[in-house]
Coordinates of C-alpha atoms in Angstrom, one line a residue:
X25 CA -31.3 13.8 85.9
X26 CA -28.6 15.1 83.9
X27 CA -26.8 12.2 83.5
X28 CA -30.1 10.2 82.4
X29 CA -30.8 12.9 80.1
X30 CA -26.8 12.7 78.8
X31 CA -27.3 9.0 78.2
X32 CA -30.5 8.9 76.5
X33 CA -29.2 11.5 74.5
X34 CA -26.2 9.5 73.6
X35 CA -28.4 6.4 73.0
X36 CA -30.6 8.4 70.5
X37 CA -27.2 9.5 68.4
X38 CA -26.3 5.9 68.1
X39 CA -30.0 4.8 67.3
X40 CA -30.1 7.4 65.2
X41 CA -26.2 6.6 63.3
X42 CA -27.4 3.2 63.3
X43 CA -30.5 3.8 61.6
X44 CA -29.8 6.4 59.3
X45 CA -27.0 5.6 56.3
X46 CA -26.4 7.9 53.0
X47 CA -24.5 5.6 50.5
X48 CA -22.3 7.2 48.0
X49 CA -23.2 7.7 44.0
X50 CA -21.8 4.3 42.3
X51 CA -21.7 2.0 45.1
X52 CA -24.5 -0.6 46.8
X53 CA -24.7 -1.7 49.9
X54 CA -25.8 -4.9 51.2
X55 CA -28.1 -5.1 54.6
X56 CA -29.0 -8.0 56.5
X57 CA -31.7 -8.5 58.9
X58 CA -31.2 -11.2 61.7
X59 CA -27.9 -12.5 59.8
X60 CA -30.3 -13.1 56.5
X61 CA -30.0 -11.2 52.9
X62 CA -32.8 -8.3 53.1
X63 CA -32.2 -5.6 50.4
X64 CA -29.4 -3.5 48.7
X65 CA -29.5 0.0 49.6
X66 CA -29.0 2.2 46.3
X67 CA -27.3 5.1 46.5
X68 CA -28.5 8.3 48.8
X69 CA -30.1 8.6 52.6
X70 CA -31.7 5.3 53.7
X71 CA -33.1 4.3 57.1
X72 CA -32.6 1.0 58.3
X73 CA -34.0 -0.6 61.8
X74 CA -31.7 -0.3 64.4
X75 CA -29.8 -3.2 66.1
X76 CA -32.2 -5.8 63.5
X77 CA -30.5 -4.4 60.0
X78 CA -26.9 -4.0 59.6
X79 CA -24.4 -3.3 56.5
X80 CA -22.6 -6.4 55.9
X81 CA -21.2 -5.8 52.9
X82 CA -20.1 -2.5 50.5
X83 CA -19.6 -2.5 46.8
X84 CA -18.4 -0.5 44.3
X85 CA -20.0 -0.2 41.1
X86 CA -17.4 1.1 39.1
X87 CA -15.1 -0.1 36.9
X88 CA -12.5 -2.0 38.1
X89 CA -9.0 -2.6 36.7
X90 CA -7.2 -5.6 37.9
X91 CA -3.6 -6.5 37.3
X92 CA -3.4 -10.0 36.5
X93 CA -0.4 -11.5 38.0
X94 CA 3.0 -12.9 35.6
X95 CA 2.5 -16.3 35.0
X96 CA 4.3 -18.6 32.6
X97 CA 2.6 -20.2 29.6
X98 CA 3.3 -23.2 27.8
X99 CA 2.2 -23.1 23.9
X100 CA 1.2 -25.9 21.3
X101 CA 4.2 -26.2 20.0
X102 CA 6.0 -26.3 23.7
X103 CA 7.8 -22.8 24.2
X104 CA 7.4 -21.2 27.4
X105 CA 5.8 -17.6 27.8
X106 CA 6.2 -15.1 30.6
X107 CA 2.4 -13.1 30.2
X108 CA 1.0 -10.9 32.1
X109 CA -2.2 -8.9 31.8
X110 CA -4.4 -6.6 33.1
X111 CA -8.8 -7.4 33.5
X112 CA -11.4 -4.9 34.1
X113 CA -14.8 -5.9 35.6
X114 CA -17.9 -4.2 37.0
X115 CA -20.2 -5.6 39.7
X116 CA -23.7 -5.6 38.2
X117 CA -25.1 -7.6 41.0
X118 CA -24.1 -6.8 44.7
X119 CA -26.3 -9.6 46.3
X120 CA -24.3 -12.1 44.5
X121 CA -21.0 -10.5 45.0
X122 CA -21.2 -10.6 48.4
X123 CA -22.9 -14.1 48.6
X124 CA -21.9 -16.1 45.3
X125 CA -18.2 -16.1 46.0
X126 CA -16.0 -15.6 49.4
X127 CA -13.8 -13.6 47.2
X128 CA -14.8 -12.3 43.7
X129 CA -11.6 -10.7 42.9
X130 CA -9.6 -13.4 44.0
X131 CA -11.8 -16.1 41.9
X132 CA -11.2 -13.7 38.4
X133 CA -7.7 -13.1 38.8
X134 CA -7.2 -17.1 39.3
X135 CA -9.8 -17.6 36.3
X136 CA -8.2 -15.2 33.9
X137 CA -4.7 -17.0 34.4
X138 CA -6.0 -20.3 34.2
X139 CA -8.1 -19.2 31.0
X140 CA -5.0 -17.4 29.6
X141 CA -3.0 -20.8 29.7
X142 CA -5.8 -22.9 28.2
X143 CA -5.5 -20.1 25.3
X144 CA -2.1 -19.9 24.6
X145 CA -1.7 -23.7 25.3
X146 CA -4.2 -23.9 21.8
X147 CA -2.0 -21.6 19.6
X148 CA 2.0 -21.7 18.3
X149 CA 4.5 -19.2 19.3
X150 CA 4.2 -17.1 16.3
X151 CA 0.1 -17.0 16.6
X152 CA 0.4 -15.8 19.7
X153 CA 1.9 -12.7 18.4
X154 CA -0.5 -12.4 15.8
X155 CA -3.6 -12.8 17.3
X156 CA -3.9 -10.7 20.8
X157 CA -7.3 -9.6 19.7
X158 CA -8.4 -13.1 19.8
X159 CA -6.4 -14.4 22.4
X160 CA -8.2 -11.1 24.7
X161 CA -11.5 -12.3 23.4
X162 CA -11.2 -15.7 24.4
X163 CA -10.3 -15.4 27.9
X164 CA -13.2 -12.5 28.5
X165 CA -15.4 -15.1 27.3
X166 CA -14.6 -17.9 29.1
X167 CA -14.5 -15.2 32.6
X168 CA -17.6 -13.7 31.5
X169 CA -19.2 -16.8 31.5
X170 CA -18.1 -18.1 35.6
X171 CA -18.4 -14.2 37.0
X172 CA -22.3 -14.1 36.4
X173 CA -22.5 -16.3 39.2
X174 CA -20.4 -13.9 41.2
X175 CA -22.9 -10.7 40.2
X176 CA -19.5 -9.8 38.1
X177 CA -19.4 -8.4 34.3
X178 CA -16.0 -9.0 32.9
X179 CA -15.3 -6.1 30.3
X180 CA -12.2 -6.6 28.8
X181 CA -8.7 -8.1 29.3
X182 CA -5.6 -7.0 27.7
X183 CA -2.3 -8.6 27.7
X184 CA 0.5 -6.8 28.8
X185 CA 3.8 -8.4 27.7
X186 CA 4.3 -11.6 25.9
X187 CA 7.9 -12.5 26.8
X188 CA 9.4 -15.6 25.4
X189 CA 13.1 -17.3 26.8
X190 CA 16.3 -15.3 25.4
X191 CA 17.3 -18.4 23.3
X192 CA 14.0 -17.7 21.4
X193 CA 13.9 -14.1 21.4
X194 CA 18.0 -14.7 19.9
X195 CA 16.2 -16.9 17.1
X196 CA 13.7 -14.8 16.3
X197 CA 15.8 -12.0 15.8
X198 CA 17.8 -14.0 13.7
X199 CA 14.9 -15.0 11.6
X200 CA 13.7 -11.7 11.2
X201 CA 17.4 -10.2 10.5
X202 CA 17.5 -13.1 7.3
X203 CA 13.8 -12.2 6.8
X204 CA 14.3 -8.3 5.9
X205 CA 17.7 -9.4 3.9
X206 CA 15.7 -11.6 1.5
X207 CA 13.5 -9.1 1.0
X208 CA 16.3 -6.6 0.3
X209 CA 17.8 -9.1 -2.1
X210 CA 14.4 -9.2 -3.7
X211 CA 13.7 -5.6 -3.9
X212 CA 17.6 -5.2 -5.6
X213 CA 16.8 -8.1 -8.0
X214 CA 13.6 -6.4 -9.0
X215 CA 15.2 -3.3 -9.9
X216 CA 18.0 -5.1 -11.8
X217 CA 15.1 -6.5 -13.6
X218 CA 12.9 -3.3 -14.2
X219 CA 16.0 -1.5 -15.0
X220 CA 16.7 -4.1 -18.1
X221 CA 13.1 -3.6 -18.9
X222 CA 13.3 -0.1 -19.0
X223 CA 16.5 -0.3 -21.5
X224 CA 15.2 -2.9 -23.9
X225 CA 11.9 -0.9 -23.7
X226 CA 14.1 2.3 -24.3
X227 CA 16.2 0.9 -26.9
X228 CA 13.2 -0.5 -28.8
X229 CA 11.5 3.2 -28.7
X230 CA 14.6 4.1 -30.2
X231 CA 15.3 2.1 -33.2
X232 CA 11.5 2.4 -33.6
X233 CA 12.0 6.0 -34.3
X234 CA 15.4 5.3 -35.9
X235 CA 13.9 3.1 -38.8
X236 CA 10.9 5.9 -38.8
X237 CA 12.9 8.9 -39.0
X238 CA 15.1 7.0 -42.1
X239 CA 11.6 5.3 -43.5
X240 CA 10.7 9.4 -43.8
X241 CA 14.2 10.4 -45.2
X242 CA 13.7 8.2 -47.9
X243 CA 10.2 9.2 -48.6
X244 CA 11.5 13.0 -48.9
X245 CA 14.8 12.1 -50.7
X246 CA 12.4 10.1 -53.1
X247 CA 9.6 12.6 -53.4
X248 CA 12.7 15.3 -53.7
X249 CA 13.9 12.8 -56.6
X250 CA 10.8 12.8 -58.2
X251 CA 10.5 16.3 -58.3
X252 CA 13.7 17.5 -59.6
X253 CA 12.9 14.7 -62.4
X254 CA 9.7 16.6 -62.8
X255 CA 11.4 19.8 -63.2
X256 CA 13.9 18.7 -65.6
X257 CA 11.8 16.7 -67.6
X258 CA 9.4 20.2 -67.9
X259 CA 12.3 22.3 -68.2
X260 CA 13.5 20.3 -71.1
X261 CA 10.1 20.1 -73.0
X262 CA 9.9 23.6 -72.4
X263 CA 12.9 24.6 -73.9
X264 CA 12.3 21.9 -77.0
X265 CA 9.3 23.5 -77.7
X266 CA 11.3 27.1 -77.6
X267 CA 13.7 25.4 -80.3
X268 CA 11.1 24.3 -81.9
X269 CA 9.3 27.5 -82.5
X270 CA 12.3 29.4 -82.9
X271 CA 13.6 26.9 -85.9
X272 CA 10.3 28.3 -88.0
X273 CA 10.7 31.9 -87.4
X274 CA 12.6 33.5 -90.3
X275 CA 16.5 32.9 -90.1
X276 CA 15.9 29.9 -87.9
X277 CA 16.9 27.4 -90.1
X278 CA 20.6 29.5 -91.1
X279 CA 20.8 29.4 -87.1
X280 CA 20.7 25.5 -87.0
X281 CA 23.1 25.2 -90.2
X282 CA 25.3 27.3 -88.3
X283 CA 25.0 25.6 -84.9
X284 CA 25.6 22.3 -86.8
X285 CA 28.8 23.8 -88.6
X286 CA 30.1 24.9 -85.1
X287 CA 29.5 21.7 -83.2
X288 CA 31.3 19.8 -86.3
X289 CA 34.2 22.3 -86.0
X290 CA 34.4 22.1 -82.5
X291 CA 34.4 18.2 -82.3
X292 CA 37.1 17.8 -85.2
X293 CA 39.0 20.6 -82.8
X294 CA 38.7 18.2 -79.4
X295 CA 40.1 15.1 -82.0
X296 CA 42.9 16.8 -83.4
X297 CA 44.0 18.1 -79.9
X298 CA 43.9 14.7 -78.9
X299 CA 47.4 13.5 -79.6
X300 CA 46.3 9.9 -78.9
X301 CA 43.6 10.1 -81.4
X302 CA 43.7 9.7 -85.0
X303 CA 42.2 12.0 -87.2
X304 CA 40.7 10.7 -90.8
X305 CA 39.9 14.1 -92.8
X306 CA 37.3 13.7 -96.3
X307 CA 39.4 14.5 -98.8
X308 CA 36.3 16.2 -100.4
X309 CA 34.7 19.2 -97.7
X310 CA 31.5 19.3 -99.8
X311 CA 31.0 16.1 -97.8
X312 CA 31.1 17.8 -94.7
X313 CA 28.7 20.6 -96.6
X314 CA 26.3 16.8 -97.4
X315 CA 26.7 16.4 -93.3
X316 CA 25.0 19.4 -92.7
X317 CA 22.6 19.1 -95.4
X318 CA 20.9 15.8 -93.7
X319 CA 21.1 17.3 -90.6
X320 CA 19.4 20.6 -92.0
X321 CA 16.5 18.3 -93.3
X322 CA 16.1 16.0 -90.2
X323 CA 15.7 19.3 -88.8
X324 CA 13.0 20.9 -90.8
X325 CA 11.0 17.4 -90.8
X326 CA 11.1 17.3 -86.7
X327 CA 9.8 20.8 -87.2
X328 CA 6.9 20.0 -89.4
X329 CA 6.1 17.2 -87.1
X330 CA 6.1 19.7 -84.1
X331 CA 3.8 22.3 -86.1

């Protein structure tokens, strides 16, 4: 008895570990019943019939990175490229990951490389520098597209290293080393050029406000001109007018005779001390007292014309 009772105790712990299974958060598991597709048990405690269902096969539902092996590439305009990459994909659909394909992970790592090369075999060797982003698209598409019938979702792929033969890589480094010295040669010729600008541009600004600074000199020096005419011309009416009103007060007119007398002294004074000058004398002085007459009478006639 103790031995049946061990035994059927022992058969109920399998029955029961067969029947019973908890599966993990993020994963599906696919049961079979008679060696036929029955259901995919989601995650948490599920009870399955013992010795009729089994687990055949176990997925994970998270996201998968994949490193996509080194291959090398030819492009359009026939250089060879070492590229690697690396894919992520998600299994949406357990029943046809475990029945669509023999080996899903196999079948997109040999799609993505043969969808890389179809890519890059589109594009020239300086495109494919340019254009990862598109080159990435491109193969997720055309992955994206086989995997649904593997219950696979292909999310992204990024490539890795693009590595072209050392001949290349030596030519391209010489193309860009003559690239950034043509631009350096530009850059100096356009400050040569700016910096002529600049001076032409300066000297102009200068003789413009040269030839303004003298155009307003000779406005002053005229207007100062002008002026001291002004003031002289004034100063002389002034003082005419002085003469004129002095000549009529009483004793004016003896004033005159005697200003006329001294003048005609003083210029037969500068003659005769002239020793290169000759001197002609009237031999009658009353006609030097007739001299001052006329002048006396020109005088009184301007001053009845000023009165």
């Amino acid at each position: 008895m103790p031995e049946i009772a061990i035994v059927v105790f022992v058969i109920f712990i399998i029955f029961v570990a067969r029947a019973i299974k908890i599966v993990p958060q993020q994963n599906a598991w696919v049961v079979e019943r008679l060696g036929k597709f029955h259901a995919t048990l989601s995650p948490g405690l599920n009870v399955l019939i013992p010795f009729v269902d089994r687990v055949a096969y176990k997925h994970s539902l998270k996201e998968i990175p994949l490193d996509v092996p080194s291959q090398i590439c030819i492009t359009r305009d026939n250089t060879q490229l070492q590229v690697d990459g690396i894919l992520y994909f998600q299994v949406t659909d357990p029943m046809r990951a475990s029945y669509g394909s023999s080996n899903y992970v196999m079948a997109v790592t040999q799609l993505a490389q043969t969808s890389l090369r179809s890519v890059i075999g589109k594009l020239e060797l300086d495109k494919t520098f340019e254009e990862r982003d598109i080159i990435n698209a491109q193969v997720v598409a055309a992955i994206d597209e086989a995997a649904l019938n593997w219950g696979v979702k292909v999310l992204r792929y990024e490539i890795k290293d693009l590595t072209p033969p050392k001949e290349i890589l030596h030519a391209m480094q010489r193309q860009i080393t003559a690239e950034r010295e043509k631009r350096a040669l530009i850059a100096a010729s356009e400050g040569r050029r700016q910096e002529q600008i600049n001076i032409a541009t300066g000297e102009r600004e200068a003789f413009i406000a040269r030839s303004e600074g003298e155009k307003q000199a000779a406005i002053n020096n005229a207007q100062g001109e002008a002026a001291s005419i002004t003031a002289v011309a004034e100063a002389t009416a002034l003082a005419i007018e002085r003469v004129a009103s002095a000549i009529q007060n009483p004793g004016g007119q003896e004033a005159v005779q005697l200003k006329v007398a001294e003048k005609a002294v003083e210029a037969y004074s500068k003659v005769a001390a002239d020793s290169n000058s000759t001197l002609i004398v009237p031999s009658n002085m009353t006609e030097v007292s007739a001299l001052i007459g006329s002048a006396m009478r020109m005088v009184q006639a301007g001053g009845k014309g000023v009165i």
